PDB file of C-alpha atoms in Angstrom:
ATOM      1  CA  MET A   1       0.000   0.000   0.000  1.00 34.00           C
ATOM      2  CA  ALA A   2       1.201   3.473  -0.782  1.00 36.00           C
ATOM      3  CA  SER A   3       0.854   5.147   2.595  1.00 35.00           C
ATOM      4  CA  SER A   4       0.674   4.307   6.267  1.00 36.00           C
ATOM      5  CA  SER A   5      -2.592   6.264   6.546  1.00 36.00           C
ATOM      6  CA  VAL A   6      -4.244   3.842   4.106  1.00 35.00           C
ATOM      7  CA  GLU A   7      -2.866   0.878   6.044  1.00 40.00           C
ATOM      8  CA  PHE A   8      -4.272   2.148   9.335  1.00 37.00           C
ATOM      9  CA  GLU A   9      -7.621   2.979   7.714  1.00 40.00           C
ATOM     10  CA  ILE A  10      -7.990  -0.587   6.440  1.00 43.00           C
ATOM     11  CA  GLU A  11      -6.938  -1.972   9.812  1.00 45.00           C
ATOM     12  CA  ASP A  12      -9.535   0.213  11.574  1.00 43.00           C
ATOM     13  CA  ILE A  13     -12.295  -0.948   9.208  1.00 40.00           C
ATOM     14  CA  LEU A  14     -11.372  -4.596   9.717  1.00 48.00           C
ATOM     15  CA  GLN A  15     -11.212  -4.102  13.488  1.00 49.00           C
ATOM     16  CA  ASP A  16     -14.746  -2.677  13.463  1.00 40.00           C
ATOM     17  CA  SER A  17     -16.008  -5.565  11.306  1.00 46.00           C
ATOM     18  CA  LEU A  18     -14.500  -8.128  13.649  1.00 48.00           C
ATOM     19  CA  GLU A  19     -15.920  -6.522  16.754  1.00 49.00           C
ATOM     20  CA  PHE A  20     -19.358  -6.470  15.083  1.00 41.00           C
ATOM     21  CA  ILE A  21     -19.334 -10.286  14.875  1.00 45.00           C
ATOM     22  CA  GLY A  22     -17.674 -10.744  18.266  1.00 43.00           C
ATOM     23  CA  ALA A  23     -14.312 -11.750  16.850  1.00 45.00           C
ATOM     24  CA  SER A  24     -11.904  -8.898  17.412  1.00 49.00           C
ATOM     25  CA  PRO A  25      -8.165  -9.445  16.933  1.00 48.00           C
ATOM     26  CA  VAL A  26      -5.641 -10.197  19.656  1.00 45.00           C
ATOM     27  CA  PRO A  27      -5.644  -7.831  22.671  1.00 50.00           C
ATOM     28  CA  LYS A  28      -2.970  -5.217  23.162  1.00 48.00           C
ATOM     29  CA  ASP A  29      -0.507  -7.545  24.889  1.00 49.00           C
ATOM     30  CA  GLU A  30      -0.196  -9.420  21.578  1.00 77.00           C
ATOM     31  CA  ILE A  31       0.591 -12.716  23.328  1.00 88.00           C
ATOM     32  CA  ILE A  32      -1.617 -15.784  22.928  1.00 92.00           C
ATOM     33  CA  ARG A  33      -1.261 -18.976  24.934  1.00 96.00           C
ATOM     34  CA  TYR A  34      -2.904 -21.995  23.357  1.00 97.00           C
ATOM     35  CA  GLY A  35      -2.250 -25.226  25.226  1.00 97.00           C
ATOM     36  CA  PRO A  36       1.537 -25.740  25.255  1.00 98.00           C
ATOM     37  CA  LEU A  37       2.149 -22.874  22.803  1.00 98.00           C
ATOM     38  CA  THR A  38       3.028 -19.251  23.539  1.00 97.00           C
ATOM     39  CA  LEU A  39       2.615 -17.133  20.413  1.00 95.00           C
ATOM     40  CA  ARG A  40       3.496 -13.522  19.636  1.00 90.00           C
ATOM     41  CA  VAL A  41       2.150 -11.543  16.692  1.00 82.00           C
ATOM     42  CA  ALA A  42       4.566  -9.660  14.438  1.00 64.00           C
ATOM     43  CA  PRO A  43       5.326  -6.011  15.283  1.00 61.00           C
ATOM     44  CA  LYS A  44       3.002  -3.407  13.796  1.00 57.00           C
ATOM     45  CA  ASP A  45       5.535  -2.261  11.254  1.00 56.00           C
ATOM     46  CA  GLY A  46       5.795  -2.011   7.474  1.00 50.00           C
ATOM     47  CA  LYS A  47       4.981  -5.196   5.591  1.00 50.00           C
ATOM     48  CA  ALA A  48       3.589  -6.867   8.710  1.00 42.00           C
ATOM     49  CA  THR A  49       0.838  -4.236   8.851  1.00 47.00           C
ATOM     50  CA  THR A  50       0.226  -4.260   5.095  1.00 50.00           C
ATOM     51  CA  LEU A  51      -0.200  -8.051   5.043  1.00 50.00           C
ATOM     52  CA  MET A  52      -1.944  -8.074   8.446  1.00 50.00           C
ATOM     53  CA  ALA A  53       0.665 -10.418   9.922  1.00 51.00           C
ATOM     54  CA  ASP A  54       0.556  -8.270  13.060  1.00 53.00           C
ATOM     55  CA  GLN A  55      -2.755  -9.804  14.201  1.00 65.00           C
ATOM     56  CA  LEU A  56      -4.215 -13.243  14.840  1.00 82.00           C
ATOM     57  CA  PHE A  57      -7.691 -13.549  13.375  1.00 84.00           C
ATOM     58  CA  SER A  58     -10.591 -15.878  14.073  1.00 91.00           C
ATOM     59  CA  PRO A  59     -10.044 -18.461  11.291  1.00 95.00           C
ATOM     60  CA  ALA A  60      -6.819 -19.602  12.975  1.00 95.00           C
ATOM     61  CA  PHE A  61      -8.817 -20.554  16.071  1.00 96.00           C
ATOM     62  CA  LEU A  62     -11.406 -22.415  14.002  1.00 96.00           C
ATOM     63  CA  LEU A  63      -8.665 -24.449  12.325  1.00 98.00           C
ATOM     64  CA  ALA A  64      -6.842 -25.071  15.604  1.00 98.00           C
ATOM     65  CA  GLU A  65     -10.008 -26.419  17.186  1.00 97.00           C
ATOM     66  CA  ARG A  66     -10.643 -28.723  14.213  1.00 97.00           C
ATOM     67  CA  ILE A  67      -7.067 -30.002  14.454  1.00 98.00           C
ATOM     68  CA  GLU A  68      -7.422 -30.583  18.216  1.00 96.00           C
ATOM     69  CA  ARG A  69     -10.575 -32.603  17.588  1.00 95.00           C
ATOM     70  CA  GLY A  70      -8.948 -34.713  14.879  1.00 95.00           C
ATOM     71  CA  LEU A  71     -11.288 -33.420  12.197  1.00 96.00           C
ATOM     72  CA  MET A  72      -8.520 -32.472   9.740  1.00 95.00           C
ATOM     73  CA  ARG A  73      -6.747 -35.865   9.850  1.00 93.00           C
ATOM     74  CA  LEU A  74      -3.146 -34.713   9.554  1.00 97.00           C
ATOM     75  CA  SER A  75      -1.668 -37.801  11.205  1.00 97.00           C
ATOM     76  CA  GLY A  76       1.327 -39.138   9.277  1.00 96.00           C
ATOM     77  CA  ARG A  77       0.921 -36.479   6.578  1.00 97.00           C
ATOM     78  CA  PHE A  78       3.239 -33.962   4.908  1.00 98.00           C
ATOM     79  CA  VAL A  79       1.747 -30.574   5.762  1.00 98.00           C
ATOM     80  CA  ILE A  80       2.537 -26.980   4.786  1.00 98.00           C
ATOM     81  CA  GLU A  81       0.973 -23.723   5.947  1.00 98.00           C
ATOM     82  CA  ILE A  82       1.468 -20.627   3.791  1.00 97.00           C
ATOM     83  CA  GLY A  83       0.954 -17.050   4.955  1.00 93.00           C
ATOM     84  CA  ALA A  84       1.136 -18.556   8.431  1.00 94.00           C
ATOM     85  CA  GLY A  85       1.528 -15.445  10.606  1.00 91.00           C
ATOM     86  CA  CYS A  86       1.578 -16.788  14.184  1.00 92.00           C
ATOM     87  CA  ALA A  87       1.118 -20.284  12.700  1.00 95.00           C
ATOM     88  CA  LEU A  88      -1.359 -21.390  15.370  1.00 97.00           C
ATOM     89  CA  PRO A  89      -3.068 -24.112  13.269  1.00 97.00           C
ATOM     90  CA  SER A  90       0.089 -25.739  11.980  1.00 98.00           C
ATOM     91  CA  MET A  91       2.015 -25.510  15.250  1.00 98.00           C
ATOM     92  CA  ILE A  92      -0.800 -26.980  17.328  1.00 98.00           C
ATOM     93  CA  SER A  93      -0.822 -29.937  14.915  1.00 98.00           C
ATOM     94  CA  ALA A  94       2.777 -30.683  15.967  1.00 98.00           C
ATOM     95  CA  CYS A  95       1.724 -30.912  19.634  1.00 98.00           C
ATOM     96  CA  ILE A  96      -0.938 -33.625  19.437  1.00 97.00           C
ATOM     97  CA  GLU A  97      -0.734 -37.377  19.107  1.00 95.00           C
ATOM     98  CA  ASN A  98      -2.166 -37.462  15.570  1.00 95.00           C
ATOM     99  CA  HIS A  99       0.493 -35.153  14.164  1.00 97.00           C
ATOM    100  CA  PRO A 100       2.106 -34.756  10.728  1.00 98.00           C
ATOM    101  CA  VAL A 101       5.392 -36.436   9.841  1.00 97.00           C
ATOM    102  CA  VAL A 102       6.746 -33.255   8.259  1.00 97.00           C
ATOM    103  CA  LEU A 103       5.387 -29.772   8.921  1.00 98.00           C
ATOM    104  CA  ALA A 104       6.640 -26.781   6.892  1.00 98.00           C
ATOM    105  CA  ILE A 105       5.533 -23.392   8.221  1.00 98.00           C
ATOM    106  CA  THR A 106       5.998 -20.478   5.835  1.00 97.00           C
ATOM    107  CA  ASP A 107       5.332 -16.781   5.530  1.00 95.00           C
ATOM    108  CA  HIS A 108       6.432 -13.748   3.545  1.00 92.00           C
ATOM    109  CA  PRO A 109      10.229 -13.203   3.409  1.00 93.00           C
ATOM    110  CA  ALA A 110      10.008  -9.601   4.690  1.00 91.00           C
ATOM    111  CA  PRO A 111      12.267  -9.649   7.787  1.00 90.00           C
ATOM    112  CA  VAL A 112       9.644  -8.227  10.160  1.00 88.00           C
ATOM    113  CA  ILE A 113       7.288 -11.087   9.230  1.00 90.00           C
ATOM    114  CA  PHE A 114       9.673 -13.996   8.785  1.00 92.00           C
ATOM    115  CA  ASN A 115      11.756 -13.198  11.865  1.00 92.00           C
ATOM    116  CA  SER A 116       8.574 -13.200  13.933  1.00 92.00           C
ATOM    117  CA  LEU A 117       7.539 -16.566  12.495  1.00 94.00           C
ATOM    118  CA  THR A 118      10.966 -18.071  13.149  1.00 95.00           C
ATOM    119  CA  ARG A 119      10.918 -16.788  16.716  1.00 94.00           C
ATOM    120  CA  ASN A 120       7.532 -18.396  17.364  1.00 95.00           C
ATOM    121  CA  VAL A 121       8.670 -21.731  15.943  1.00 97.00           C
ATOM    122  CA  GLU A 122      11.935 -21.822  17.866  1.00 97.00           C
ATOM    123  CA  GLU A 123      10.456 -20.621  21.171  1.00 96.00           C
ATOM    124  CA  ASN A 124       7.846 -23.390  21.007  1.00 98.00           C
ATOM    125  CA  ARG A 125      10.030 -26.182  19.681  1.00 97.00           C
ATOM    126  CA  GLU A 126      10.039 -28.044  22.997  1.00 97.00           C
ATOM    127  CA  ALA A 127       6.258 -28.391  22.715  1.00 98.00           C
ATOM    128  CA  PHE A 128       6.468 -30.264  19.394  1.00 98.00           C
ATOM    129  CA  LEU A 129       6.432 -34.048  19.491  1.00 97.00           C
ATOM    130  CA  SER A 130       9.855 -35.463  18.681  1.00 95.00           C
ATOM    131  CA  ASP A 131       8.728 -37.510  15.671  1.00 95.00           C
ATOM    132  CA  CYS A 132       7.188 -34.484  13.936  1.00 97.00           C
ATOM    133  CA  GLU A 133       9.789 -32.626  11.886  1.00 97.00           C
ATOM    134  CA  VAL A 134       8.935 -28.920  12.033  1.00 98.00           C
ATOM    135  CA  LEU A 135      10.591 -26.520   9.583  1.00 97.00           C
ATOM    136  CA  SER A 136      10.154 -22.793   8.961  1.00 97.00           C
ATOM    137  CA  ALA A 137      10.877 -21.172   5.608  1.00 97.00           C
ATOM    138  CA  SER A 138      10.242 -17.896   3.831  1.00 96.00           C
ATOM    139  CA  TYR A 139       7.843 -18.071   0.912  1.00 96.00           C
ATOM    140  CA  ALA A 140       5.906 -15.452  -1.020  1.00 93.00           C
ATOM    141  CA  TRP A 141       2.855 -16.817  -2.822  1.00 91.00           C
ATOM    142  CA  GLY A 142       3.559 -17.781  -6.403  1.00 91.00           C
ATOM    143  CA  GLU A 143       7.321 -18.110  -5.927  1.00 92.00           C
ATOM    144  CA  ASP A 144       9.326 -21.052  -7.229  1.00 94.00           C
ATOM    145  CA  PRO A 145       8.423 -23.919  -4.838  1.00 94.00           C
ATOM    146  CA  THR A 146      11.506 -26.052  -5.557  1.00 94.00           C
ATOM    147  CA  PHE A 147      13.170 -25.320  -2.218  1.00 94.00           C
ATOM    148  CA  LEU A 148      10.034 -26.110  -0.211  1.00 96.00           C
ATOM    149  CA  ARG A 149       9.484 -29.371  -2.047  1.00 95.00           C
ATOM    150  CA  SER A 150      13.127 -30.259  -1.390  1.00 94.00           C
ATOM    151  CA  LEU A 151      12.353 -30.309   2.341  1.00 93.00           C
ATOM    152  CA  LEU A 152      10.226 -33.417   1.855  1.00 95.00           C
ATOM    153  CA  PRO A 153      11.475 -37.001   2.098  1.00 92.00           C
ATOM    154  CA  SER A 154      11.474 -39.059  -1.091  1.00 91.00           C
ATOM    155  CA  VAL A 155       8.356 -40.984  -0.015  1.00 89.00           C
ATOM    156  CA  ALA A 156       6.357 -37.756  -0.350  1.00 90.00           C
ATOM    157  CA  LEU A 157       6.832 -37.964  -4.134  1.00 86.00           C
ATOM    158  CA  GLY A 158       7.681 -34.288  -4.464  1.00 84.00           C
ATOM    159  CA  GLY A 159       4.570 -32.687  -3.007  1.00 96.00           C
ATOM    160  CA  PHE A 160       2.814 -31.975   0.270  1.00 98.00           C
ATOM    161  CA  SER A 161      -0.291 -33.983   1.134  1.00 98.00           C
ATOM    162  CA  ASP A 162      -2.012 -31.078   2.898  1.00 98.00           C
ATOM    163  CA  ILE A 163      -1.874 -27.292   2.718  1.00 98.00           C
ATOM    164  CA  ILE A 164      -3.373 -24.836   5.213  1.00 98.00           C
ATOM    165  CA  LEU A 165      -4.539 -21.327   4.255  1.00 97.00           C
ATOM    166  CA  SER A 166      -5.849 -19.350   7.217  1.00 96.00           C
ATOM    167  CA  ASP A 167      -7.553 -16.037   6.465  1.00 93.00           C
ATOM    168  CA  LEU A 168      -5.785 -15.345   3.176  1.00 93.00           C
ATOM    169  CA  LEU A 169      -8.788 -14.845   0.899  1.00 93.00           C
ATOM    170  CA  HIS A 170      -9.262 -11.163   1.673  1.00 79.00           C
ATOM    171  CA  PHE A 171      -6.219 -10.426  -0.472  1.00 69.00           C
ATOM    172  CA  ASP A 172      -7.101  -9.852  -4.135  1.00 67.00           C
ATOM    173  CA  THR A 173      -4.820 -12.646  -5.307  1.00 84.00           C
ATOM    174  CA  PRO A 174      -6.871 -15.803  -5.999  1.00 94.00           C
ATOM    175  CA  GLU A 175      -4.782 -16.757  -9.026  1.00 96.00           C
ATOM    176  CA  ILE A 176      -1.539 -16.552  -7.033  1.00 95.00           C
ATOM    177  CA  LEU A 177      -2.966 -18.504  -4.112  1.00 96.00           C
ATOM    178  CA  VAL A 178      -4.271 -21.249  -6.396  1.00 97.00           C
ATOM    179  CA  LYS A 179      -0.937 -21.360  -8.230  1.00 96.00           C
ATOM    180  CA  SER A 180       0.808 -21.857  -4.895  1.00 97.00           C
ATOM    181  CA  ILE A 181      -1.548 -24.702  -4.019  1.00 97.00           C
ATOM    182  CA  CYS A 182      -0.955 -26.405  -7.369  1.00 97.00           C
ATOM    183  CA  ASP A 183       2.812 -25.901  -7.099  1.00 97.00           C
ATOM    184  CA  LEU A 184       3.122 -27.261  -3.563  1.00 97.00           C
ATOM    185  CA  VAL A 185       0.518 -30.011  -3.185  1.00 97.00           C
ATOM    186  CA  LEU A 186       0.893 -33.447  -4.719  1.00 96.00           C
ATOM    187  CA  LYS A 187      -1.878 -33.957  -7.257  1.00 95.00           C
ATOM    188  CA  ALA A 188      -3.279 -37.114  -5.727  1.00 95.00           C
ATOM    189  CA  ALA A 189      -6.734 -38.313  -4.731  1.00 95.00           C
ATOM    190  CA  ASN A 190      -5.893 -38.195  -1.019  1.00 96.00           C
ATOM    191  CA  ALA A 191      -4.373 -34.674  -1.042  1.00 97.00           C
ATOM    192  CA  ARG A 192      -6.336 -32.075   0.899  1.00 98.00           C
ATOM    193  CA  ILE A 193      -6.529 -28.260   0.880  1.00 98.00           C
ATOM    194  CA  HIS A 194      -7.740 -26.635   4.101  1.00 98.00           C
ATOM    195  CA  VAL A 195      -9.010 -23.062   3.726  1.00 98.00           C
ATOM    196  CA  ALA A 196     -10.558 -20.862   6.407  1.00 97.00           C
ATOM    197  CA  ALA A 197     -11.813 -17.296   6.110  1.00 95.00           C
ATOM    198  CA  GLY A 198     -13.524 -14.820   8.376  1.00 94.00           C
ATOM    199  CA  LYS A 199     -17.150 -13.985   7.690  1.00 93.00           C
ATOM    200  CA  TYR A 200     -15.904 -10.441   7.177  1.00 91.00           C
ATOM    201  CA  THR A 201     -14.470 -11.700   3.874  1.00 93.00           C
ATOM    202  CA  HIS A 202     -17.005 -10.767   1.198  1.00 93.00           C
ATOM    203  CA  ASP A 203     -18.853 -13.661  -0.459  1.00 94.00           C
ATOM    204  CA  SER A 204     -17.720 -12.485  -3.892  1.00 94.00           C
ATOM    205  CA  VAL A 205     -14.072 -12.840  -2.825  1.00 95.00           C
ATOM    206  CA  CYS A 206     -14.628 -16.378  -1.552  1.00 96.00           C
ATOM    207  CA  LEU A 207     -16.566 -17.374  -4.669  1.00 96.00           C
ATOM    208  CA  ARG A 208     -13.889 -15.948  -6.938  1.00 96.00           C
ATOM    209  CA  PHE A 209     -11.221 -18.031  -5.192  1.00 97.00           C
ATOM    210  CA  ILE A 210     -13.350 -21.181  -5.470  1.00 97.00           C
ATOM    211  CA  GLU A 211     -14.005 -20.477  -9.162  1.00 97.00           C
ATOM    212  CA  VAL A 212     -10.302 -20.019  -9.931  1.00 97.00           C
ATOM    213  CA  ALA A 213      -9.563 -23.226  -8.018  1.00 98.00           C
ATOM    214  CA  ARG A 214     -12.226 -25.121  -9.995  1.00 97.00           C
ATOM    215  CA  HIS A 215     -10.638 -24.033 -13.271  1.00 97.00           C
ATOM    216  CA  ASN A 216      -7.397 -25.551 -11.963  1.00 97.00           C
ATOM    217  CA  GLY A 217      -8.912 -28.911 -11.079  1.00 97.00           C
ATOM    218  CA  ILE A 218      -9.670 -28.282  -7.395  1.00 98.00           C
ATOM    219  CA  ALA A 219     -13.140 -28.762  -5.923  1.00 98.00           C
ATOM    220  CA  PHE A 220     -14.050 -27.163  -2.602  1.00 98.00           C
ATOM    221  CA  GLU A 221     -16.856 -28.071  -0.236  1.00 98.00           C
ATOM    222  CA  GLU A 222     -17.782 -25.795   2.639  1.00 97.00           C
ATOM    223  CA  VAL A 223     -18.057 -27.599   5.974  1.00 96.00           C
ATOM    224  CA  VAL A 224     -21.042 -26.078   7.747  1.00 91.00           C
ATOM    225  CA  PRO A 225     -21.399 -26.301  11.563  1.00 84.00           C
ATOM    226  CA  SER A 226     -23.990 -28.757  12.841  1.00 78.00           C
ATOM    227  CA  ALA A 227     -25.562 -26.000  14.964  1.00 76.00           C
ATOM    228  CA  PRO A 228     -26.125 -22.325  14.104  1.00 70.00           C
ATOM    229  CA  GLN A 229     -23.588 -21.286  16.747  1.00 76.00           C
ATOM    230  CA  GLU A 230     -21.631 -24.220  18.126  1.00 84.00           C
ATOM    231  CA  GLU A 231     -19.928 -23.951  21.482  1.00 93.00           C
ATOM    232  CA  TRP A 232     -16.153 -24.103  21.630  1.00 96.00           C
ATOM    233  CA  LEU A 233     -15.153 -27.782  21.621  1.00 95.00           C
ATOM    234  CA  GLY A 234     -11.389 -27.518  22.002  1.00 96.00           C
ATOM    235  CA  THR A 235      -9.779 -28.959  25.145  1.00 96.00           C
ATOM    236  CA  PHE A 236      -6.557 -26.943  25.429  1.00 97.00           C
ATOM    237  CA  PRO A 237      -6.681 -23.860  27.675  1.00 96.00           C
ATOM    238  CA  VAL A 238      -6.517 -20.649  25.641  1.00 96.00           C
ATOM    239  CA  GLN A 239      -5.495 -17.302  27.094  1.00 93.00           C
ATOM    240  CA  PRO A 240      -6.569 -14.514  27.261  1.00 92.00           C
ATOM    241  CA  TYR A 241      -9.946 -15.779  25.968  1.00 93.00           C
ATOM    242  CA  THR A 242     -13.015 -17.319  27.564  1.00 93.00           C
ATOM    243  CA  ARG A 243     -14.807 -20.232  25.927  1.00 94.00           C
ATOM    244  CA  GLU A 244     -17.549 -17.787  24.943  1.00 94.00           C
ATOM    245  CA  ASP A 245     -14.943 -15.615  23.196  1.00 93.00           C
ATOM    246  CA  LEU A 246     -13.616 -18.641  21.335  1.00 95.00           C
ATOM    247  CA  ALA A 247     -17.111 -19.776  20.336  1.00 94.00           C
ATOM    248  CA  SER A 248     -17.722 -16.315  18.883  1.00 93.00           C
ATOM    249  CA  ARG A 249     -14.477 -16.519  16.922  1.00 92.00           C
ATOM    250  CA  LYS A 250     -15.459 -19.912  15.549  1.00 93.00           C
ATOM    251  CA  TYR A 251     -18.896 -18.607  14.616  1.00 93.00           C
ATOM    252  CA  GLY A 252     -17.222 -15.709  12.805  1.00 93.00           C
ATOM    253  CA  SER A 253     -15.296 -18.056  10.499  1.00 95.00           C
ATOM    254  CA  ARG A 254     -15.892 -20.377   7.544  1.00 96.00           C
ATOM    255  CA  TYR A 255     -14.024 -23.529   6.482  1.00 98.00           C
ATOM    256  CA  TRP A 256     -13.685 -25.267   3.117  1.00 98.00           C
ATOM    257  CA  LEU A 257     -12.087 -28.618   2.349  1.00 98.00           C
ATOM    258  CA  GLY A 258     -10.612 -28.948  -1.124  1.00 98.00           C
ATOM    259  CA  ARG A 259      -9.314 -31.835  -3.207  1.00 98.00           C
ATOM    260  CA  PHE A 260      -8.047 -32.429  -6.717  1.00 97.00           C
ATOM    261  CA  VAL A 261     -10.600 -33.862  -9.116  1.00 96.00           C
ATOM    262  CA  ASP A 262     -10.452 -35.489 -12.558  1.00 83.00           C
ATOM    263  CA  LEU A 263      -6.978 -36.927 -11.904  1.00 74.00           C
TER     264      LEU A 263
END
């Protein structure tokens, strides 16, 4: 964005939208404790503000709860999260019994963003189960994925089995996001694409992403809650939030499961 005034204006609008649905970003202390993890958001500076890496939004909590409950089935898989920010969903997957074999956590290479990601990964490394290999790497959407694919063992056949996108659809880049998915994920019947977005993301933006994905051989199905406003069903303690806060965050989010078709 061209000016800091525009950045702050967008941030203020998004803050108001989140508060309207009961899902405001992280409080001023900017520290979140989720089970064994202690996470810090990136400083409010430069690229971190432009790309909103300086906040942790509701979709990350929705995904983390689904992972806790075993609903995303990442056990024994090769998983990557792009645009990870605090990386709550991917990092919590490394702390539970049904964890991935390899977990690559990535975000934009801008130092203020990537240094924050690396710090979170390293400060929480003791919480990760020893047989889950956790790696952090810089990656801007659409870049050459060769290095990231090289992190995988040969049995992965050159692609990740699962990719996580948490709250990335509000950026006007569906073609780049879909390209990244196609570049990084193994085109196989059992590959899965996990996408979450806040309800503050306009329907037209979500539909545009799904349409671009469909033209690239990916079909998405939205997973709708069984109740209009489910309670929070995670078991890890989460600070500084109450279970009512977390239920509101979950209610303020949407989740799609994608897979490759016509292989």
